[in-house]
Coordinates of N, CA and C in Angstrom, one line a residue:
M1 N 0.8 -1.2 0.0 CA 0.0 0.0 0.0 C 0.9 1.2 0.0
R2 N 0.5 2.2 -0.8 CA 1.3 3.4 -0.9 C 1.0 4.4 0.3
Q3 N 2.1 5.0 0.7 CA 2.1 6.0 1.8 C 2.4 7.4 1.3
V4 N 1.9 8.4 2.1 CA 2.1 9.8 1.8 C 2.5 10.5 3.1
R5 N 3.3 11.5 2.9 CA 3.6 12.4 4.0 C 2.5 13.4 4.1
L6 N 1.8 13.4 5.2 CA 0.5 14.2 5.3 C 0.7 15.5 6.1
I7 N 0.2 16.6 5.5 CA 0.2 17.9 6.2 C -1.2 18.3 6.4
D8 N -1.6 18.6 7.6 CA -3.1 18.9 7.8 C -3.4 20.3 7.4
E9 N -4.7 20.7 7.6 CA -5.2 22.0 7.1 C -4.5 23.2 7.8
N10 N -3.9 23.0 9.0 CA -3.3 24.1 9.7 C -1.8 24.2 9.3
G11 N -1.3 23.3 8.5 CA 0.1 23.4 8.0 C 1.0 22.6 8.9
T12 N 0.5 21.9 9.9 CA 1.4 21.0 10.7 C 1.5 19.6 10.1
Q13 N 2.7 19.1 10.3 CA 3.0 17.8 9.6 C 2.4 16.6 10.5
V14 N 1.6 15.8 9.9 CA 1.0 14.7 10.6 C 1.9 13.5 10.6
G15 N 2.6 13.3 9.5 CA 3.6 12.3 9.4 C 3.3 11.4 8.2
I16 N 3.9 10.2 8.2 CA 3.7 9.4 7.0 C 2.6 8.4 7.3
V17 N 1.5 8.5 6.5 CA 0.3 7.7 6.7 C 0.0 7.0 5.4
D18 N -0.8 5.9 5.5 CA -1.3 5.3 4.3 C -2.2 6.2 3.5
T19 N -2.3 6.0 2.2 CA -3.1 6.9 1.3 C -4.6 6.8 1.7
R20 N -5.0 5.5 2.0 CA -6.5 5.4 2.4 C -6.8 6.1 3.7
E21 N -5.8 6.0 4.6 CA -6.0 6.7 5.9 C -6.1 8.2 5.7
A22 N -5.2 8.7 4.8 CA -5.2 10.2 4.5 C -6.5 10.6 3.9
L23 N -7.0 9.8 2.9 CA -8.3 10.1 2.3 C -9.5 10.1 3.3
Q24 N -9.4 9.1 4.3 CA -10.4 9.0 5.3 C -10.4 10.3 6.2
M25 N -9.2 10.7 6.6 CA -9.0 11.9 7.4 C -9.6 13.1 6.6
A26 N -9.4 13.2 5.3 CA -9.9 14.3 4.5 C -11.4 14.3 4.5
K27 N -12.0 13.1 4.4 CA -13.4 13.0 4.4 C -14.0 13.4 5.7
E28 N -13.4 13.0 6.8 CA -13.9 13.3 8.1 C -13.9 14.8 8.4
R29 N -12.8 15.4 8.0 CA -12.6 16.9 8.2 C -13.3 17.8 7.1
E30 N -13.8 17.1 6.1 CA -14.5 17.8 5.0 C -13.5 18.7 4.2
Y31 N -12.3 18.1 3.9 CA -11.3 18.8 3.1 C -10.9 17.9 2.0
D32 N -10.2 18.5 1.0 CA -9.7 17.7 -0.1 C -8.3 17.3 0.2
L33 N -7.9 16.1 -0.3 CA -6.5 15.6 -0.2 C -5.8 16.0 -1.5
V34 N -4.8 16.9 -1.4 CA -4.2 17.4 -2.6 C -2.7 17.0 -2.6
L35 N -2.3 16.4 -3.7 CA -0.9 16.0 -3.8 C 0.0 17.2 -4.1
V36 N 0.8 17.6 -3.1 CA 1.7 18.8 -3.3 C 2.9 18.5 -4.0
S37 N 3.6 17.4 -3.6 CA 4.9 17.1 -4.3 C 4.9 15.6 -4.6
P38 N 4.4 15.2 -5.8 CA 4.3 13.8 -6.2 C 5.7 13.1 -6.4
T39 N 6.7 13.9 -6.6 CA 8.0 13.3 -6.9 C 8.8 13.0 -5.6
A40 N 8.4 13.5 -4.5 CA 9.1 13.3 -3.2 C 9.0 11.9 -2.8
V41 N 9.9 11.4 -2.0 CA 9.7 10.0 -1.4 C 9.6 10.1 0.1
P42 N 8.5 9.8 0.7 CA 7.2 9.5 0.0 C 6.5 10.8 -0.5
P43 N 5.5 10.7 -1.4 CA 4.9 11.9 -1.9 C 4.3 12.7 -0.8
V44 N 4.2 14.0 -0.9 CA 3.7 14.9 0.1 C 2.3 15.3 -0.3
A45 N 1.3 15.1 0.6 CA -0.1 15.4 0.4 C -0.5 16.4 1.5
R46 N -1.5 17.2 1.1 CA -2.0 18.2 2.1 C -3.5 18.2 2.1
L47 N -4.1 18.4 3.3 CA -5.5 18.6 3.5 C -5.8 20.1 3.3
L48 N -6.7 20.4 2.4 CA -7.1 21.8 2.2 C -8.4 21.8 1.4
D49 N -9.1 23.0 1.5 CA -10.3 23.2 0.8 C -9.8 23.7 -0.6
Y50 N -9.9 22.8 -1.6 CA -9.3 23.1 -2.9 C -10.0 24.2 -3.6
G51 N -11.3 24.3 -3.5 CA -12.1 25.4 -4.1 C -11.7 26.7 -3.6
K52 N -11.6 26.8 -2.2 CA -11.2 28.0 -1.6 C -9.7 28.4 -2.0
W53 N -8.8 27.4 -2.0 CA -7.4 27.7 -2.4 C -7.4 28.2 -3.8
R54 N -8.1 27.5 -4.7 CA -8.1 27.9 -6.1 C -8.6 29.4 -6.3
Y55 N -9.7 29.7 -5.6 CA -10.3 31.0 -5.6 C -9.2 32.1 -5.1
E56 N -8.5 31.8 -4.1 CA -7.5 32.7 -3.6 C -6.4 32.9 -4.6
Q57 N -6.0 31.8 -5.2 CA -5.0 31.9 -6.3 C -5.4 32.8 -7.4
Q58 N -6.7 32.6 -7.8 CA -7.2 33.4 -8.9 C -7.3 34.9 -8.5
Q59 N -7.6 35.2 -7.3 CA -7.7 36.6 -6.8 C -6.3 37.2 -6.8
A60 N -5.3 36.4 -6.3 CA -3.9 36.9 -6.3 C -3.4 37.2 -7.7
E61 N -3.7 36.3 -8.7 CA -3.3 36.5 -10.1 C -4.0 37.8 -10.6
K62 N -5.3 38.0 -10.3 CA -6.0 39.1 -10.8 C -5.4 40.4 -10.2
E63 N -5.1 40.4 -8.9 CA -4.4 41.5 -8.3 C -3.1 41.8 -8.9
A64 N -2.3 40.8 -9.2 CA -1.0 41.0 -9.8 C -1.1 41.6 -11.2
R65 N -2.2 41.1 -12.0 CA -2.4 41.7 -13.3 C -2.8 43.2 -13.2
K66 N -3.5 43.5 -12.2 CA -4.0 44.9 -12.0 C -2.8 45.8 -11.7
K67 N -1.8 45.3 -10.9 CA -0.7 46.1 -10.5 C 0.4 46.1 -11.6
A68 N 0.3 45.2 -12.5 CA 1.3 45.1 -13.6 C 1.3 46.3 -14.4
K69 N 2.4 46.9 -14.8 CA 2.5 48.1 -15.6 C 2.3 47.8 -17.0
R70 N 1.4 48.4 -17.6 CA 1.2 48.2 -19.1 C 2.0 49.3 -19.9
T71 N 2.8 48.7 -20.8 CA 3.6 49.7 -21.6 C 2.9 49.8 -22.9
E72 N 2.8 51.0 -23.4 CA 2.3 51.3 -24.7 C 3.4 51.7 -25.6
V73 N 3.2 51.6 -26.9 CA 4.1 52.2 -27.9 C 3.5 53.5 -28.3
K74 N 4.2 54.6 -27.9 CA 3.8 55.9 -28.3 C 4.5 56.2 -29.6
S75 N 3.8 57.1 -30.4 CA 4.4 57.4 -31.7 C 4.7 58.9 -31.8
I76 N 5.8 59.3 -32.4 CA 6.2 60.7 -32.6 C 6.6 60.7 -34.1
K77 N 6.0 61.7 -34.8 CA 6.4 61.9 -36.2 C 7.2 63.1 -36.4
L78 N 8.2 63.0 -37.2 CA 9.1 64.2 -37.5 C 9.3 64.3 -39.0
R79 N 9.8 65.4 -39.4 CA 10.1 65.6 -40.8 C 11.7 65.8 -40.9
P80 N 12.3 65.5 -42.0 CA 13.8 65.7 -42.1 C 14.2 67.1 -41.9
K81 N 13.4 68.1 -42.4 CA 13.8 69.5 -42.3 C 13.1 70.1 -41.1
I82 N 13.4 69.6 -39.9 CA 12.7 70.1 -38.7 C 13.5 71.3 -38.1
D83 N 12.9 72.3 -37.6 CA 13.6 73.4 -37.0 C 14.0 73.1 -35.6
T84 N 14.9 73.8 -35.0 CA 15.4 73.4 -33.7 C 14.3 73.5 -32.6
H85 N 13.5 74.5 -32.6 CA 12.4 74.6 -31.6 C 11.4 73.4 -31.7
D86 N 11.0 73.1 -32.9 CA 10.1 72.0 -33.2 C 10.7 70.7 -32.7
Y87 N 12.0 70.6 -33.0 CA 12.8 69.4 -32.6 C 12.8 69.2 -31.1
N88 N 13.0 70.4 -30.4 CA 13.1 70.3 -28.9 C 11.7 70.0 -28.3
V89 N 10.6 70.4 -28.9 CA 9.3 70.1 -28.5 C 9.1 68.6 -28.6
K90 N 9.4 68.1 -29.8 CA 9.2 66.6 -30.1 C 10.1 65.8 -29.1
V91 N 11.3 66.2 -28.9 CA 12.2 65.4 -28.0 C 11.7 65.5 -26.6
G92 N 11.0 66.6 -26.2 CA 10.4 66.7 -24.9 C 9.3 65.7 -24.7
H93 N 8.5 65.5 -25.8 CA 7.5 64.5 -25.8 C 8.1 63.1 -25.6
V94 N 9.1 62.8 -26.4 CA 9.8 61.5 -26.3 C 10.3 61.3 -24.9
R95 N 10.9 62.3 -24.3 CA 11.5 62.3 -22.9 C 10.4 61.9 -22.0
R96 N 9.2 62.6 -22.1 CA 8.1 62.4 -21.2 C 7.6 60.9 -21.3
F97 N 7.4 60.4 -22.5 CA 7.0 59.1 -22.7 C 7.9 58.1 -22.1
L98 N 9.2 58.3 -22.3 CA 10.2 57.3 -21.8 C 10.2 57.4 -20.2
E99 N 10.0 58.6 -19.7 CA 10.0 58.7 -18.2 C 8.8 58.0 -17.6
E100 N 7.7 58.0 -18.4 CA 6.4 57.3 -18.0 C 6.5 55.8 -18.2
G101 N 7.6 55.3 -18.8 CA 7.8 53.9 -19.0 C 7.3 53.3 -20.2
H102 N 7.0 54.2 -21.2 CA 6.4 53.7 -22.5 C 7.5 53.6 -23.5
K103 N 7.3 52.7 -24.5 CA 8.2 52.6 -25.7 C 7.8 53.7 -26.6
V104 N 8.7 54.2 -27.4 CA 8.4 55.3 -28.3 C 8.9 54.9 -29.7
K105 N 8.0 55.0 -30.7 CA 8.3 54.8 -32.1 C 8.4 56.2 -32.7
I106 N 9.6 56.5 -33.2 CA 9.9 57.8 -33.8 C 9.9 57.5 -35.4
T107 N 9.1 58.3 -36.0 CA 9.0 58.1 -37.5 C 9.4 59.4 -38.2
I108 N 10.3 59.3 -39.2 CA 10.6 60.4 -40.0 C 9.9 60.2 -41.3
M109 N 9.1 61.2 -41.7 CA 8.3 61.1 -42.9 C 9.0 61.9 -44.0
F110 N 9.2 61.2 -45.1 CA 9.9 61.8 -46.3 C 8.8 62.2 -47.3
R111 N 9.0 63.3 -48.0 CA 8.1 63.7 -49.1 C 9.0 64.1 -50.3
G112 N 8.5 63.8 -51.5 CA 9.1 64.2 -52.7 C 10.6 64.0 -52.8
R113 N 11.4 65.1 -53.0 CA 12.8 65.0 -53.2 C 13.6 64.6 -51.9
E114 N 12.9 64.7 -50.8 CA 13.6 64.3 -49.5 C 13.9 62.8 -49.5
M115 N 13.2 62.0 -50.4 CA 13.5 60.6 -50.5 C 14.9 60.3 -51.0
A116 N 15.5 61.3 -51.7 CA 16.8 61.1 -52.2 C 17.9 61.2 -51.1
H117 N 17.5 61.7 -49.9 CA 18.5 61.9 -48.8 C 18.1 61.2 -47.5
P118 N 18.1 59.9 -47.6 CA 17.7 59.2 -46.3 C 18.7 59.4 -45.2
E119 N 19.9 59.8 -45.6 CA 21.0 60.1 -44.5 C 20.5 61.2 -43.6
L120 N 19.7 62.1 -44.0 CA 19.2 63.2 -43.2 C 18.3 62.6 -42.1
G121 N 17.5 61.6 -42.4 CA 16.7 60.9 -41.5 C 17.5 60.1 -40.5
Y122 N 18.6 59.4 -41.0 CA 19.5 58.7 -40.1 C 20.1 59.6 -39.1
K123 N 20.6 60.8 -39.6 CA 21.3 61.7 -38.7 C 20.3 62.2 -37.6
L124 N 19.1 62.5 -38.0 CA 18.1 63.0 -37.1 C 17.7 62.0 -36.0
L125 N 17.6 60.7 -36.4 CA 17.2 59.7 -35.5 C 18.4 59.4 -34.5
E126 N 19.6 59.5 -35.1 CA 20.8 59.3 -34.2 C 20.9 60.4 -33.2
R127 N 20.5 61.6 -33.6 CA 20.5 62.8 -32.7 C 19.5 62.6 -31.6
V128 N 18.3 62.1 -31.9 CA 17.3 61.8 -30.9 C 17.8 60.7 -29.9
A129 N 18.4 59.7 -30.5 CA 19.0 58.6 -29.6 C 20.0 59.1 -28.7
K130 N 20.9 60.0 -29.2 CA 22.0 60.6 -28.4 C 21.4 61.5 -27.3
D131 N 20.4 62.3 -27.7 CA 19.7 63.2 -26.7 C 19.0 62.4 -25.6
M132 N 18.5 61.2 -25.9 CA 17.8 60.4 -24.9 C 18.6 59.3 -24.3
E133 N 20.0 59.4 -24.4 CA 20.9 58.4 -23.9 C 20.6 57.9 -22.5
G134 N 20.4 58.8 -21.5 CA 20.3 58.4 -20.1 C 18.9 57.8 -19.8
L135 N 17.9 58.2 -20.6 CA 16.5 57.7 -20.3 C 16.1 56.5 -21.0
G136 N 16.6 56.2 -22.2 CA 16.2 55.1 -23.0 C 17.3 54.6 -23.9
F137 N 17.0 53.5 -24.5 CA 17.9 52.9 -25.5 C 17.2 52.5 -26.8
V138 N 17.9 52.4 -27.9 CA 17.4 52.1 -29.2 C 17.1 50.6 -29.2
E139 N 15.8 50.3 -29.3 CA 15.4 48.9 -29.3 C 15.4 48.4 -30.8
M140 N 15.0 49.3 -31.7 CA 15.0 48.9 -33.1 C 15.8 50.0 -33.9
R141 N 16.9 49.7 -34.5 CA 17.7 50.6 -35.3 C 16.9 51.3 -36.3
P142 N 17.3 52.5 -36.8 CA 16.5 53.2 -37.9 C 16.4 52.3 -39.1
E143 N 15.2 52.3 -39.7 CA 14.9 51.4 -40.8 C 13.9 52.0 -41.7
M144 N 14.2 52.0 -43.0 CA 13.3 52.6 -44.0 C 12.1 51.6 -44.3
L145 N 10.9 52.1 -44.2 CA 9.7 51.4 -44.6 C 8.9 52.3 -45.5
G146 N 9.0 52.1 -46.8 CA 8.3 52.9 -47.8 C 8.9 54.3 -47.7
R147 N 8.0 55.3 -47.5 CA 8.5 56.7 -47.4 C 8.8 57.1 -46.0
D148 N 8.7 56.2 -45.0 CA 9.0 56.5 -43.6 C 10.3 55.8 -43.2
M149 N 10.9 56.4 -42.2 CA 12.1 55.8 -41.5 C 11.7 55.7 -40.0
N150 N 11.7 54.5 -39.5 CA 11.3 54.3 -38.1 C 12.4 53.8 -37.2
M151 N 12.3 54.2 -35.9 CA 13.2 53.8 -34.9 C 12.4 53.6 -33.6
V152 N 12.6 52.5 -32.9 CA 11.9 52.3 -31.6 C 12.9 52.5 -30.4
M153 N 12.4 53.3 -29.5 CA 13.2 53.4 -28.2 C 12.5 52.8 -27.1
A154 N 13.2 52.2 -26.1 CA 12.5 51.7 -24.9 C 13.1 52.4 -23.7
P155 N 12.4 52.5 -22.6 CA 12.9 53.1 -21.4 C 14.0 52.3 -20.7
G156 N 14.8 53.0 -20.0 CA 15.9 52.3 -19.2 C 17.2 52.3 -20.0
S157 N 18.1 51.5 -19.4 CA 19.4 51.4 -20.1 C 19.4 50.1 -20.9
K158 N 20.3 50.0 -21.8 CA 20.3 48.8 -22.7 C 20.6 47.5 -21.9
P159 N 19.7 46.5 -21.9 CA 19.9 45.4 -21.0 C 21.0 44.5 -21.4
S160 N 21.3 44.3 -22.7 CA 22.3 43.4 -23.2 C 23.7 43.9 -23.1
A161 N 23.9 45.2 -23.0 CA 25.3 45.8 -23.0 C 25.9 45.6 -21.6
Q162 N 25.2 45.7 -20.5 CA 25.8 45.6 -19.2 C 26.3 44.1 -18.9
P163 N 25.5 43.1 -19.1 CA 26.0 41.7 -18.7 C 27.2 41.3 -19.6
Q164 N 27.3 41.7 -20.8 CA 28.4 41.4 -21.7 C 29.7 42.1 -21.2
A165 N 29.6 43.3 -20.8 CA 30.8 44.1 -20.3 C 31.3 43.4 -19.0
Q166 N 30.3 43.0 -18.1 CA 30.7 42.4 -16.8 C 31.3 41.0 -17.1
A167 N 30.7 40.3 -18.1 CA 31.2 38.9 -18.3 C 32.6 39.0 -19.0
S168 N 32.9 40.0 -19.8 CA 34.2 40.0 -20.4 C 35.3 40.6 -19.5
A169 N 34.9 41.3 -18.5 CA 35.9 41.9 -17.6 C 36.8 40.9 -16.8
P170 N 36.2 39.8 -16.2 CA 37.0 38.8 -15.5 C 37.9 38.0 -16.4
Q171 N 37.5 37.8 -17.7 CA 38.3 37.0 -18.6 C 39.6 37.7 -19.0
S172 N 39.6 39.1 -19.0 CA 40.8 39.8 -19.4 C 41.9 39.8 -18.2
N173 N 41.5 39.5 -17.0 CA 42.4 39.6 -15.9 C 43.4 38.4 -15.9

């Protein structure tokens, strides 16, 4: 006959008992016998009200989802021939979005002959990235899509740059 290590509804350890005896105790106390750790030797079982436990788990998950921060992708549109004041206003918006924890998609819109000079768009996006260096990092490098050039920035510092620098430092010693 198979035995289990039994934990009662209060969390105290009853000891190693037969499975049938554990089921009988669960019926007498009007609880469910739940296998907590089936791989242990002997397996660990617990007396608990499974419906109540499941409800509490769902409530905890619901609360965690409520507290989880939702990040949006905010969008800023620029033109290659942007004036300094207009640029500063747009960069201010990007700064605010990054501080709020949102990702920012920066789009440079090209019209007519401007399409012949995509390097102006690259320079502008690199300038934005440089200006936002402490607040965010470039998640997606500047890329042409039709008449638009897009770049995505995310808040915080670049996650992959720091571990690599720390990993390579001990090797050089």
